[in-house]
Structure formats: structure tokens, C-alpha cells
Amino acid sequence: MATDETSPLLPTPELDSSIDNDNTMSSTLLWKTGAVFGATAVGLGAFGAHGLKKSISDPHKLANWSTAAQYQLVHSVALLVASNNPVAGALFTAGMTMFSGSLYALTLDTERFRFMGPVTPLGGLCLIAGWLALAFGKRGAGTRWPRF
């Protein structure tokens, strides 16, 4: 982009299409991540409700699995909403991975994955921070959904 005395100091999307392309790529990646996390939440929730009961009888473990699937599903939708906010999107992704992932692992084999116990609250903090980033982050004028 050539500059002259009439050029703005900061690039605008009209003058620098790479800004729009970067935002669209990030937004599309977050959108697809949210959709995949949502699909896996439904699948893992169904597995917990039907298949897992055959091998795990502890109601607390089954409740933990259900909580993991529920939080993953809710935050998958939040990730779709946050697709134009990369900070909130990254926090939701990390939070779901740590929070729900550690609960799934601990439910399947508490002894083997005991080291993941402290990961669960860290994931919860990421989820909380994601909501705060969504609340206080920059919201684009006329929020657009990603192009596929």
C-alpha cells in the first residue's frame, strides 16, 4: 500500500484487505472449532448416558461425565458467538479442553489420570475469563458471521 498525504495513518479494511482476511480466517477457525466441540459434546453426552453406564456404576463419576458434556456443549455455543473475539475464543477453547477433558479422563480412570485433578479448576478459570473477555472485549460494528 503506497502512502501519500491523503492516506490514513492506520490501515482500513478498504485499503488493506489482509486485515479482513486475517479476521475472517481466525473467525472461521473459531467457528469450526466451536462446531466440532459441539458435535463431540453431544456424542460424549450420549455415550455417558448410554454406553458408559455399562462399565461405570459410580453415580458421582457419571454425574461428572454429564457435567463435562454439559459445559462443553454450552461453551461450544459460546465459542460460536465469540468467533469474532479471538481472546474469548482461545479462552473458551482452552477452558473446554482442560475442564471437560480432565473430567472425562478422571471419570474413565481416576488413578491413571489423578495428575489431571488440578487441571479442572484451571479450565474453569479459563471459561470464566472467556465470558469476561466476551463481555469486555471489542465488539465489531455489525458483527459478521464467518464466511466458509
PDB file of C-alpha atoms in Angstrom:
ATOM      1  CA  MET A   1       0.000   0.000   0.000  1.00  0.00           C
ATOM      2  CA  ALA A   2       1.518   3.298  -1.088  1.00  0.00           C
ATOM      3  CA  THR A   3       1.183   6.246   1.219  1.00  0.00           C
ATOM      4  CA  ASP A   4       0.608   9.832   0.350  1.00  0.00           C
ATOM      5  CA  GLU A   5      -0.682  12.832   2.207  1.00  0.00           C
ATOM      6  CA  THR A   6      -4.283  11.668   1.846  1.00  0.00           C
ATOM      7  CA  SER A   7      -3.654   8.156   3.219  1.00  0.00           C
ATOM      8  CA  PRO A   8      -4.885   7.456   6.748  1.00  0.00           C
ATOM      9  CA  LEU A   9      -2.285   6.694   9.401  1.00  0.00           C
ATOM     10  CA  LEU A  10      -3.894   3.386  10.245  1.00  0.00           C
ATOM     11  CA  PRO A  11      -4.834   0.899   7.540  1.00  0.00           C
ATOM     12  CA  THR A  12      -8.513   0.425   6.912  1.00  0.00           C
ATOM     13  CA  PRO A  13     -10.165  -2.706   5.536  1.00  0.00           C
ATOM     14  CA  GLU A  14     -10.896  -0.856   2.300  1.00  0.00           C
ATOM     15  CA  LEU A  15      -7.186  -0.144   1.803  1.00  0.00           C
ATOM     16  CA  ASP A  16      -5.697  -3.316   3.266  1.00  0.00           C
ATOM     17  CA  SER A  17      -7.699  -6.447   2.530  1.00  0.00           C
ATOM     18  CA  SER A  18      -5.265  -8.594   4.552  1.00  0.00           C
ATOM     19  CA  ILE A  19      -6.852  -7.258   7.758  1.00  0.00           C
ATOM     20  CA  ASP A  20     -10.249  -8.581   6.709  1.00  0.00           C
ATOM     21  CA  ASN A  21      -8.743 -11.869   5.526  1.00  0.00           C
ATOM     22  CA  ASP A  22      -6.935 -12.417   8.846  1.00  0.00           C
ATOM     23  CA  ASN A  23     -10.113 -11.701  10.813  1.00  0.00           C
ATOM     24  CA  THR A  24     -12.144 -13.960   8.554  1.00  0.00           C
ATOM     25  CA  MET A  25      -9.613 -16.804   8.845  1.00  0.00           C
ATOM     26  CA  SER A  26      -9.500 -16.522  12.654  1.00  0.00           C
ATOM     27  CA  SER A  27     -13.247 -16.235  12.849  1.00  0.00           C
ATOM     28  CA  THR A  28     -13.754 -19.263  10.576  1.00  0.00           C
ATOM     29  CA  LEU A  29     -11.311 -21.353  12.623  1.00  0.00           C
ATOM     30  CA  LEU A  30     -13.079 -20.469  15.875  1.00  0.00           C
ATOM     31  CA  TRP A  31     -16.466 -21.158  14.269  1.00  0.00           C
ATOM     32  CA  LYS A  32     -15.377 -24.597  13.062  1.00  0.00           C
ATOM     33  CA  THR A  33     -13.749 -25.384  16.417  1.00  0.00           C
ATOM     34  CA  GLY A  34     -16.985 -24.486  18.208  1.00  0.00           C
ATOM     35  CA  ALA A  35     -18.999 -26.683  15.861  1.00  0.00           C
ATOM     36  CA  VAL A  36     -16.644 -29.661  16.313  1.00  0.00           C
ATOM     37  CA  PHE A  37     -16.638 -29.218  20.101  1.00  0.00           C
ATOM     38  CA  GLY A  38     -20.447 -29.082  19.994  1.00  0.00           C
ATOM     39  CA  ALA A  39     -20.708 -32.277  17.960  1.00  0.00           C
ATOM     40  CA  THR A  40     -18.304 -34.124  20.247  1.00  0.00           C
ATOM     41  CA  ALA A  41     -20.192 -32.859  23.317  1.00  0.00           C
ATOM     42  CA  VAL A  42     -23.402 -34.405  22.002  1.00  0.00           C
ATOM     43  CA  GLY A  43     -21.611 -37.662  21.170  1.00  0.00           C
ATOM     44  CA  LEU A  44     -19.817 -37.866  24.511  1.00  0.00           C
ATOM     45  CA  GLY A  45     -23.004 -36.952  26.365  1.00  0.00           C
ATOM     46  CA  ALA A  46     -24.870 -39.753  24.606  1.00  0.00           C
ATOM     47  CA  PHE A  47     -22.036 -42.170  25.344  1.00  0.00           C
ATOM     48  CA  GLY A  48     -22.162 -41.174  29.014  1.00  0.00           C
ATOM     49  CA  ALA A  49     -25.929 -41.615  29.162  1.00  0.00           C
ATOM     50  CA  HIS A  50     -25.964 -44.999  27.426  1.00  0.00           C
ATOM     51  CA  GLY A  51     -22.614 -46.750  26.916  1.00  0.00           C
ATOM     52  CA  LEU A  52     -20.691 -45.641  29.990  1.00  0.00           C
ATOM     53  CA  LYS A  53     -23.300 -46.959  32.431  1.00  0.00           C
ATOM     54  CA  LYS A  54     -22.340 -50.493  31.417  1.00  0.00           C
ATOM     55  CA  SER A  55     -18.787 -50.109  32.750  1.00  0.00           C
ATOM     56  CA  ILE A  56     -19.091 -47.420  35.463  1.00  0.00           C
ATOM     57  CA  SER A  57     -21.643 -47.737  38.220  1.00  0.00           C
ATOM     58  CA  ASP A  58     -20.490 -44.883  40.495  1.00  0.00           C
ATOM     59  CA  PRO A  59     -23.200 -42.182  40.233  1.00  0.00           C
ATOM     60  CA  HIS A  60     -20.677 -39.434  41.111  1.00  0.00           C
ATOM     61  CA  LYS A  61     -18.453 -40.398  38.177  1.00  0.00           C
ATOM     62  CA  LEU A  62     -21.443 -40.480  35.845  1.00  0.00           C
ATOM     63  CA  ALA A  63     -22.511 -37.049  37.141  1.00  0.00           C
ATOM     64  CA  ASN A  64     -19.006 -35.714  36.468  1.00  0.00           C
ATOM     65  CA  TRP A  65     -19.179 -37.031  32.900  1.00  0.00           C
ATOM     66  CA  SER A  66     -22.560 -35.370  32.441  1.00  0.00           C
ATOM     67  CA  THR A  67     -21.202 -32.078  33.810  1.00  0.00           C
ATOM     68  CA  ALA A  68     -18.263 -32.257  31.407  1.00  0.00           C
ATOM     69  CA  ALA A  69     -20.559 -32.814  28.414  1.00  0.00           C
ATOM     70  CA  GLN A  70     -22.961 -30.077  29.525  1.00  0.00           C
ATOM     71  CA  TYR A  71     -20.205 -27.490  29.995  1.00  0.00           C
ATOM     72  CA  GLN A  72     -18.619 -28.471  26.703  1.00  0.00           C
ATOM     73  CA  LEU A  73     -21.910 -28.063  24.852  1.00  0.00           C
ATOM     74  CA  VAL A  74     -22.766 -24.703  26.425  1.00  0.00           C
ATOM     75  CA  HIS A  75     -19.288 -23.338  25.775  1.00  0.00           C
ATOM     76  CA  SER A  76     -19.300 -24.650  22.211  1.00  0.00           C
ATOM     77  CA  VAL A  77     -22.217 -22.317  21.571  1.00  0.00           C
ATOM     78  CA  ALA A  78     -20.342 -19.537  23.387  1.00  0.00           C
ATOM     79  CA  LEU A  79     -17.383 -20.195  21.089  1.00  0.00           C
ATOM     80  CA  LEU A  80     -19.642 -19.734  18.057  1.00  0.00           C
ATOM     81  CA  VAL A  81     -20.784 -16.398  19.482  1.00  0.00           C
ATOM     82  CA  ALA A  82     -17.176 -15.459  20.257  1.00  0.00           C
ATOM     83  CA  SER A  83     -15.896 -16.288  16.771  1.00  0.00           C
ATOM     84  CA  ASN A  84     -15.132 -12.593  16.174  1.00  0.00           C
ATOM     85  CA  ASN A  85     -13.324 -12.258  19.527  1.00  0.00           C
ATOM     86  CA  PRO A  86     -10.071 -14.260  19.348  1.00  0.00           C
ATOM     87  CA  VAL A  87      -9.214 -13.757  23.035  1.00  0.00           C
ATOM     88  CA  ALA A  88     -12.570 -15.074  24.245  1.00  0.00           C
ATOM     89  CA  GLY A  89     -12.420 -17.842  21.639  1.00  0.00           C
ATOM     90  CA  ALA A  90      -8.987 -19.008  22.761  1.00  0.00           C
ATOM     91  CA  LEU A  91     -10.038 -18.941  26.413  1.00  0.00           C
ATOM     92  CA  PHE A  92     -13.214 -20.926  25.709  1.00  0.00           C
ATOM     93  CA  THR A  93     -11.243 -23.481  23.685  1.00  0.00           C
ATOM     94  CA  ALA A  94      -8.587 -23.888  26.382  1.00  0.00           C
ATOM     95  CA  GLY A  95     -11.219 -23.972  29.107  1.00  0.00           C
ATOM     96  CA  MET A  96     -13.308 -26.668  27.446  1.00  0.00           C
ATOM     97  CA  THR A  97     -10.234 -28.748  26.720  1.00  0.00           C
ATOM     98  CA  MET A  98      -8.938 -28.529  30.280  1.00  0.00           C
ATOM     99  CA  PHE A  99     -12.222 -28.551  32.216  1.00  0.00           C
ATOM    100  CA  SER A 100     -14.232 -31.108  30.277  1.00  0.00           C
ATOM    101  CA  GLY A 101     -11.202 -33.079  29.118  1.00  0.00           C
ATOM    102  CA  SER A 102      -9.911 -33.597  32.647  1.00  0.00           C
ATOM    103  CA  LEU A 103     -13.359 -34.614  33.892  1.00  0.00           C
ATOM    104  CA  TYR A 104     -13.717 -37.155  31.077  1.00  0.00           C
ATOM    105  CA  ALA A 105     -10.271 -38.600  31.830  1.00  0.00           C
ATOM    106  CA  LEU A 106     -10.826 -38.705  35.593  1.00  0.00           C
ATOM    107  CA  THR A 107     -14.168 -40.441  35.103  1.00  0.00           C
ATOM    108  CA  LEU A 108     -12.646 -43.126  32.905  1.00  0.00           C
ATOM    109  CA  ASP A 109      -9.632 -43.868  35.148  1.00  0.00           C
ATOM    110  CA  THR A 110      -9.233 -41.824  38.322  1.00  0.00           C
ATOM    111  CA  GLU A 111      -5.928 -43.431  39.350  1.00  0.00           C
ATOM    112  CA  ARG A 112      -4.235 -43.157  35.962  1.00  0.00           C
ATOM    113  CA  PHE A 113      -5.278 -39.529  35.432  1.00  0.00           C
ATOM    114  CA  ARG A 114      -5.040 -38.312  39.047  1.00  0.00           C
ATOM    115  CA  PHE A 115      -2.460 -35.708  37.948  1.00  0.00           C
ATOM    116  CA  MET A 116      -5.220 -34.004  35.950  1.00  0.00           C
ATOM    117  CA  GLY A 117      -7.192 -33.108  39.083  1.00  0.00           C
ATOM    118  CA  PRO A 118      -5.691 -29.585  39.295  1.00  0.00           C
ATOM    119  CA  VAL A 119      -6.345 -29.036  35.580  1.00  0.00           C
ATOM    120  CA  THR A 120     -10.124 -28.954  36.091  1.00  0.00           C
ATOM    121  CA  PRO A 121     -10.241 -25.680  38.062  1.00  0.00           C
ATOM    122  CA  LEU A 122      -7.718 -24.083  35.674  1.00  0.00           C
ATOM    123  CA  GLY A 123     -10.085 -24.932  32.845  1.00  0.00           C
ATOM    124  CA  GLY A 124     -12.939 -23.413  34.832  1.00  0.00           C
ATOM    125  CA  LEU A 125     -10.945 -20.207  35.272  1.00  0.00           C
ATOM    126  CA  CYS A 126     -10.356 -20.083  31.506  1.00  0.00           C
ATOM    127  CA  LEU A 127     -14.098 -20.452  30.916  1.00  0.00           C
ATOM    128  CA  ILE A 128     -14.823 -17.593  33.333  1.00  0.00           C
ATOM    129  CA  ALA A 129     -12.127 -15.463  31.692  1.00  0.00           C
ATOM    130  CA  GLY A 130     -13.642 -16.266  28.283  1.00  0.00           C
ATOM    131  CA  TRP A 131     -17.002 -14.881  29.397  1.00  0.00           C
ATOM    132  CA  LEU A 132     -15.295 -11.763  30.758  1.00  0.00           C
ATOM    133  CA  ALA A 133     -13.326 -11.333  27.524  1.00  0.00           C
ATOM    134  CA  LEU A 134     -16.592 -11.652  25.625  1.00  0.00           C
ATOM    135  CA  ALA A 135     -18.259  -9.088  27.897  1.00  0.00           C
ATOM    136  CA  PHE A 136     -15.491  -6.501  27.858  1.00  0.00           C
ATOM    137  CA  GLY A 137     -13.759  -7.248  24.559  1.00  0.00           C
ATOM    138  CA  LYS A 138     -14.054  -5.199  21.443  1.00  0.00           C
ATOM    139  CA  ARG A 139     -17.214  -5.983  19.562  1.00  0.00           C
ATOM    140  CA  GLY A 140     -17.026  -5.359  15.861  1.00  0.00           C
ATOM    141  CA  ALA A 141     -19.501  -2.961  14.315  1.00  0.00           C
ATOM    142  CA  GLY A 142     -22.124  -5.082  12.663  1.00  0.00           C
ATOM    143  CA  THR A 143     -20.761  -8.427  13.871  1.00  0.00           C
ATOM    144  CA  ARG A 144     -20.459 -10.715  10.888  1.00  0.00           C
ATOM    145  CA  TRP A 145     -20.569 -14.472  10.816  1.00  0.00           C
ATOM    146  CA  PRO A 146     -17.555 -16.135   9.205  1.00  0.00           C
ATOM    147  CA  ARG A 147     -17.575 -16.939   5.512  1.00  0.00           C
ATOM    148  CA  PHE A 148     -16.969 -20.579   4.590  1.00  0.00           C
TER     149      PHE A 148
END
